[in-house]
PDB file of C-alpha atoms in Angstrom:
ATOM      1  CA  UNK A 977     -31.299 172.774 203.257  1.00  0.00           C
ATOM      2  CA  UNK A 978     -30.764 170.513 200.032  1.00  0.00           C
ATOM      3  CA  UNK A 979     -33.857 168.527 198.875  1.00  0.00           C
ATOM      4  CA  UNK A 980     -31.685 165.423 198.910  1.00  0.00           C
ATOM      5  CA  UNK A 981     -31.158 165.850 202.606  1.00  0.00           C
ATOM      6  CA  UNK A 982     -34.863 165.228 203.517  1.00  0.00           C
ATOM      7  CA  UNK A 983     -35.831 161.741 204.455  1.00  0.00           C
ATOM      8  CA  UNK A 984     -39.379 162.361 202.607  1.00  0.00           C
ATOM      9  CA  UNK A 985     -36.998 162.705 199.442  1.00  0.00           C
ATOM     10  CA  UNK A 986     -35.377 159.549 199.947  1.00  0.00           C
ATOM     11  CA  UNK A 987     -38.560 157.581 200.811  1.00  0.00           C
ATOM     12  CA  UNK A 988     -40.538 158.986 197.484  1.00  0.00           C
ATOM     13  CA  UNK A 989     -37.586 157.998 195.494  1.00  0.00           C
ATOM     14  CA  UNK A 990     -37.429 154.509 197.247  1.00  0.00           C
ATOM     15  CA  UNK A 991     -41.210 153.959 196.725  1.00  0.00           C
ATOM     16  CA  UNK A 992     -40.884 155.058 192.914  1.00  0.00           C
ATOM     17  CA  UNK A 993     -38.153 152.964 192.400  1.00  0.00           C
ATOM     18  CA  UNK A 994     -40.247 149.802 193.689  1.00  0.00           C
ATOM     19  CA  UNK A 995     -43.151 150.678 191.565  1.00  0.00           C
ATOM     20  CA  UNK A 996     -41.120 151.156 188.716  1.00  0.00           C
ATOM     21  CA  UNK A 997     -39.658 147.850 188.994  1.00  0.00           C
ATOM     22  CA  UNK A 998     -42.942 145.995 189.976  1.00  0.00           C
ATOM     23  CA  UNK A 999     -44.315 147.805 186.708  1.00  0.00           C
ATOM     24  CA  UNK A1000     -41.408 147.003 184.414  1.00  0.00           C
ATOM     25  CA  UNK A1001     -41.905 143.254 185.796  1.00  0.00           C
ATOM     26  CA  UNK A1002     -45.813 143.018 185.130  1.00  0.00           C
ATOM     27  CA  UNK A1003     -45.927 144.737 181.845  1.00  0.00           C
ATOM     28  CA  UNK A1004     -42.538 144.191 180.322  1.00  0.00           C
ATOM     29  CA  UNK A1005     -43.137 147.010 178.115  1.00  0.00           C
ATOM     30  CA  UNK A1006     -39.943 146.259 175.841  1.00  0.00           C
ATOM     31  CA  UNK A1007     -41.936 143.322 174.390  1.00  0.00           C
ATOM     32  CA  UNK A1008     -43.994 145.703 172.372  1.00  0.00           C
ATOM     33  CA  UNK A1009     -40.824 146.182 170.264  1.00  0.00           C
ATOM     34  CA  UNK A1010     -39.867 142.472 169.919  1.00  0.00           C
ATOM     35  CA  UNK A1011     -40.727 139.745 167.535  1.00  0.00           C
ATOM     36  CA  UNK A1012     -40.657 135.975 167.887  1.00  0.00           C
ATOM     37  CA  UNK A1013     -41.018 134.516 164.111  1.00  0.00           C
ATOM     38  CA  UNK A1014     -41.760 130.706 164.017  1.00  0.00           C
ATOM     39  CA  UNK A1015     -42.180 128.864 160.878  1.00  0.00           C
ATOM     40  CA  UNK A1016     -42.918 125.111 161.427  1.00  0.00           C
ATOM     41  CA  UNK A1017     -43.667 123.127 158.472  1.00  0.00           C
ATOM     42  CA  UNK A1018     -47.181 121.010 158.472  1.00  0.00           C
ATOM     43  CA  UNK A1019     -47.090 118.004 160.958  1.00  0.00           C
ATOM     44  CA  UNK A1020     -45.845 114.563 159.974  1.00  0.00           C
ATOM     45  CA  UNK A1021     -46.665 111.122 161.045  1.00  0.00           C
ATOM     46  CA  UNK A1022     -43.992 108.382 161.745  1.00  0.00           C
ATOM     47  CA  UNK A1023     -44.639 105.522 159.548  1.00  0.00           C
ATOM     48  CA  UNK A1024     -43.351 102.035 159.193  1.00  0.00           C
ATOM     49  CA  UNK A1025     -42.990 100.545 155.459  1.00  0.00           C
ATOM     50  CA  UNK A1026     -45.079  97.252 155.305  1.00  0.00           C
ATOM     51  CA  UNK A1027     -42.105  95.754 153.485  1.00  0.00           C
ATOM     52  CA  UNK A1028     -39.576  96.568 156.120  1.00  0.00           C
ATOM     53  CA  UNK A1029     -41.122  95.925 159.330  1.00  0.00           C
ATOM     54  CA  UNK A1030     -37.877  95.379 161.049  1.00  0.00           C
ATOM     55  CA  UNK A1031     -36.440  98.880 159.817  1.00  0.00           C
ATOM     56  CA  UNK A1032     -36.347 101.782 161.775  1.00  0.00           C
ATOM     57  CA  UNK A1033     -39.761 104.095 161.351  1.00  0.00           C
ATOM     58  CA  UNK A1034     -38.998 106.879 158.879  1.00  0.00           C
ATOM     59  CA  UNK A1035     -40.765 110.089 158.804  1.00  0.00           C
ATOM     60  CA  UNK A1036     -42.745 110.783 155.673  1.00  0.00           C
ATOM     61  CA  UNK A1037     -45.065 113.805 154.825  1.00  0.00           C
ATOM     62  CA  UNK A1038     -48.512 112.967 154.990  1.00  0.00           C
ATOM     63  CA  UNK A1039     -50.623 113.958 152.067  1.00  0.00           C
ATOM     64  CA  UNK A1040     -53.949 112.944 153.759  1.00  0.00           C
ATOM     65  CA  UNK A1041     -54.150 115.981 156.131  1.00  0.00           C
ATOM     66  CA  UNK A1042     -57.725 116.499 156.645  1.00  0.00           C
ATOM     67  CA  UNK A1043     -58.917 119.929 157.446  1.00  0.00           C
ATOM     68  CA  UNK A1044     -61.743 119.723 160.251  1.00  0.00           C
ATOM     69  CA  UNK A1045     -62.565 123.425 160.758  1.00  0.00           C
ATOM     70  CA  UNK A1046     -60.889 126.645 160.138  1.00  0.00           C
ATOM     71  CA  UNK A1047     -61.432 130.394 161.025  1.00  0.00           C
ATOM     72  CA  UNK A1048     -59.707 133.781 160.699  1.00  0.00           C
ATOM     73  CA  UNK A1049     -58.554 135.985 163.643  1.00  0.00           C
ATOM     74  CA  UNK A1050     -60.524 138.487 164.873  1.00  0.00           C
ATOM     75  CA  UNK A1051     -58.685 141.473 166.990  1.00  0.00           C
ATOM     76  CA  UNK A1052     -59.443 141.902 170.821  1.00  0.00           C
ATOM     77  CA  UNK A1053     -56.900 143.643 173.202  1.00  0.00           C
ATOM     78  CA  UNK A1054     -54.306 143.681 170.278  1.00  0.00           C
ATOM     79  CA  UNK A1055     -54.285 143.810 166.436  1.00  0.00           C
ATOM     80  CA  UNK A1056     -54.463 140.113 165.487  1.00  0.00           C
ATOM     81  CA  UNK A1057     -54.267 138.721 161.807  1.00  0.00           C
ATOM     82  CA  UNK A1058     -53.687 134.976 160.790  1.00  0.00           C
ATOM     83  CA  UNK A1059     -55.581 131.708 160.104  1.00  0.00           C
ATOM     84  CA  UNK A1060     -56.372 128.864 162.465  1.00  0.00           C
ATOM     85  CA  UNK A1061     -56.953 125.474 161.139  1.00  0.00           C
ATOM     86  CA  UNK A1062     -57.848 122.136 163.069  1.00  0.00           C
ATOM     87  CA  UNK A1063     -56.109 119.205 161.303  1.00  0.00           C
ATOM     88  CA  UNK A1064     -56.548 115.586 161.234  1.00  0.00           C
ATOM     89  CA  UNK A1065     -53.439 113.726 160.449  1.00  0.00           C
ATOM     90  CA  UNK A1066     -53.490 110.000 158.694  1.00  0.00           C
ATOM     91  CA  UNK A1067     -52.653 108.201 162.268  1.00  0.00           C
ATOM     92  CA  UNK A1068     -55.920 110.082 163.630  1.00  0.00           C
ATOM     93  CA  UNK A1069     -54.205 112.742 165.742  1.00  0.00           C
ATOM     94  CA  UNK A1070     -55.625 116.387 165.816  1.00  0.00           C
ATOM     95  CA  UNK A1071     -53.491 119.472 165.490  1.00  0.00           C
ATOM     96  CA  UNK A1072     -54.245 123.181 165.548  1.00  0.00           C
ATOM     97  CA  UNK A1073     -52.349 124.854 162.971  1.00  0.00           C
ATOM     98  CA  UNK A1074     -52.031 128.817 163.116  1.00  0.00           C
ATOM     99  CA  UNK A1075     -50.772 130.488 159.915  1.00  0.00           C
ATOM    100  CA  UNK A1076     -49.525 133.580 158.820  1.00  0.00           C
ATOM    101  CA  UNK A1077     -50.118 134.953 162.570  1.00  0.00           C
ATOM    102  CA  UNK A1078     -49.364 138.582 163.102  1.00  0.00           C
ATOM    103  CA  UNK A1079     -50.098 139.789 166.620  1.00  0.00           C
ATOM    104  CA  UNK A1080     -47.892 141.871 169.219  1.00  0.00           C
ATOM    105  CA  UNK A1081     -45.489 140.163 171.582  1.00  0.00           C
ATOM    106  CA  UNK A1082     -46.593 139.691 175.361  1.00  0.00           C
ATOM    107  CA  UNK A1083     -46.212 138.402 178.528  1.00  0.00           C
ATOM    108  CA  UNK A1084     -47.396 134.789 179.230  1.00  0.00           C
ATOM    109  CA  UNK A1085     -49.210 134.358 175.910  1.00  0.00           C
ATOM    110  CA  UNK A1086     -51.084 130.902 175.670  1.00  0.00           C
ATOM    111  CA  UNK A1087     -53.135 129.213 172.957  1.00  0.00           C
ATOM    112  CA  UNK A1088     -56.489 128.231 174.136  1.00  0.00           C
ATOM    113  CA  UNK A1089     -59.287 126.291 172.766  1.00  0.00           C
ATOM    114  CA  UNK A1090     -62.619 127.640 173.952  1.00  0.00           C
ATOM    115  CA  UNK A1091     -66.177 127.162 174.308  1.00  0.00           C
ATOM    116  CA  UNK A1092     -66.944 130.645 174.188  1.00  0.00           C
ATOM    117  CA  UNK A1093     -67.978 132.412 170.827  1.00  0.00           C
ATOM    118  CA  UNK A1094     -65.889 134.920 169.186  1.00  0.00           C
ATOM    119  CA  UNK A1095     -67.586 138.511 169.810  1.00  0.00           C
ATOM    120  CA  UNK A1096     -66.091 142.091 170.378  1.00  0.00           C
ATOM    121  CA  UNK A1097     -66.578 141.198 174.007  1.00  0.00           C
ATOM    122  CA  UNK A1098     -63.040 139.838 174.774  1.00  0.00           C
ATOM    123  CA  UNK A1099     -63.733 139.570 178.433  1.00  0.00           C
ATOM    124  CA  UNK A1100     -65.960 137.050 178.147  1.00  0.00           C
ATOM    125  CA  UNK A1101     -63.389 134.492 176.407  1.00  0.00           C
ATOM    126  CA  UNK A1102     -62.300 133.746 180.101  1.00  0.00           C
ATOM    127  CA  UNK A1103     -65.407 133.134 181.255  1.00  0.00           C
ATOM    128  CA  UNK A1104     -65.687 129.822 179.747  1.00  0.00           C
ATOM    129  CA  UNK A1105     -64.241 126.730 179.465  1.00  0.00           C
ATOM    130  CA  UNK A1106     -60.824 126.152 177.651  1.00  0.00           C
ATOM    131  CA  UNK A1107     -58.435 123.758 176.904  1.00  0.00           C
ATOM    132  CA  UNK A1108     -54.663 125.102 176.891  1.00  0.00           C
ATOM    133  CA  UNK A1109     -52.566 124.013 173.903  1.00  0.00           C
ATOM    134  CA  UNK A1110     -49.384 125.278 175.355  1.00  0.00           C
ATOM    135  CA  UNK A1111     -47.426 128.720 175.235  1.00  0.00           C
ATOM    136  CA  UNK A1112     -47.743 130.897 172.032  1.00  0.00           C
ATOM    137  CA  UNK A1113     -44.531 129.627 170.173  1.00  0.00           C
ATOM    138  CA  UNK A1114     -44.373 132.951 168.319  1.00  0.00           C
ATOM    139  CA  UNK A1115     -46.143 136.380 167.568  1.00  0.00           C
ATOM    140  CA  UNK A1116     -45.464 135.829 163.745  1.00  0.00           C
ATOM    141  CA  UNK A1117     -45.745 132.910 161.280  1.00  0.00           C
ATOM    142  CA  UNK A1118     -46.832 129.414 161.256  1.00  0.00           C
ATOM    143  CA  UNK A1119     -46.954 126.940 164.112  1.00  0.00           C
ATOM    144  CA  UNK A1120     -48.440 123.603 165.281  1.00  0.00           C
ATOM    145  CA  UNK A1121     -50.182 122.874 168.485  1.00  0.00           C
ATOM    146  CA  UNK A1122     -51.317 119.010 169.589  1.00  0.00           C
ATOM    147  CA  UNK A1123     -54.975 119.020 170.679  1.00  0.00           C
ATOM    148  CA  UNK A1124     -55.343 116.602 173.271  1.00  0.00           C
ATOM    149  CA  UNK A1125     -57.114 113.291 172.625  1.00  0.00           C
ATOM    150  CA  UNK A1126     -60.477 113.228 173.807  1.00  0.00           C
ATOM    151  CA  UNK A1127     -60.924 116.930 173.354  1.00  0.00           C
ATOM    152  CA  UNK A1128     -64.657 117.499 171.967  1.00  0.00           C
ATOM    153  CA  UNK A1129     -64.248 120.008 169.115  1.00  0.00           C
ATOM    154  CA  UNK A1130     -68.221 120.131 169.250  1.00  0.00           C
ATOM    155  CA  UNK A1131     -67.695 121.891 172.484  1.00  0.00           C
ATOM    156  CA  UNK A1132     -64.355 123.883 171.979  1.00  0.00           C
ATOM    157  CA  UNK A1133     -65.310 125.800 168.770  1.00  0.00           C
ATOM    158  CA  UNK A1134     -62.935 128.663 168.861  1.00  0.00           C
ATOM    159  CA  UNK A1135     -59.248 129.673 169.488  1.00  0.00           C
ATOM    160  CA  UNK A1136     -57.544 132.393 171.538  1.00  0.00           C
ATOM    161  CA  UNK A1137     -54.236 134.094 171.826  1.00  0.00           C
ATOM    162  CA  UNK A1138     -54.812 134.399 175.711  1.00  0.00           C
ATOM    163  CA  UNK A1139     -52.456 136.766 177.892  1.00  0.00           C
ATOM    164  CA  UNK A1140     -52.831 134.593 181.024  1.00  0.00           C
ATOM    165  CA  UNK A1141     -50.888 137.466 183.157  1.00  0.00           C
ATOM    166  CA  UNK A1142     -53.475 140.104 182.310  1.00  0.00           C
ATOM    167  CA  UNK A1143     -56.644 137.726 181.646  1.00  0.00           C
ATOM    168  CA  UNK A1144     -57.199 139.141 178.142  1.00  0.00           C
ATOM    169  CA  UNK A1145     -57.422 137.963 174.609  1.00  0.00           C
ATOM    170  CA  UNK A1146     -55.067 139.328 172.149  1.00  0.00           C
ATOM    171  CA  UNK A1147     -57.538 137.754 169.288  1.00  0.00           C
ATOM    172  CA  UNK A1148     -59.656 134.886 168.622  1.00  0.00           C
ATOM    173  CA  UNK A1149     -61.052 132.753 165.846  1.00  0.00           C
ATOM    174  CA  UNK A1150     -64.253 130.694 165.541  1.00  0.00           C
ATOM    175  CA  UNK A1151     -63.459 127.244 164.139  1.00  0.00           C
ATOM    176  CA  UNK A1152     -66.216 126.387 161.291  1.00  0.00           C
TER     177      UNK A1152
END
């Protein structure tokens, strides 16, 4: 009797197919070979020239960008390099700028400000409080993330690239 005529063979093949499909959905292994590069400019603030109040607002680069804190990324679950900076713009708004980021692509990556210190124990990052700034825009390059008004940077003292699907930190930086 041929092996393909046995019901057990078809049952095992069906289970293997379902397991493979679920595994591909969850782990998305092809993302190990993909790269999303982003290169956003420094943020700008819309201003209205005093002499022409009736004129439409114009976008101008703000030279008075103040660096409030900065830190270098430390690898956790994936090799991660780059610099994180908290910037205050001329209008008082704050932005997290990530520069020269180089990490792996992955499923459901987010940028978090967190109250946890940056250590080798990347499990602890998920145990603290966090403010999610949005999806990671790209795993390589420079990107800006708006920090919500009222976020206390004396409490949220580090940034992490967080994989929400698997609850792991790809890398983190202490903001000093």
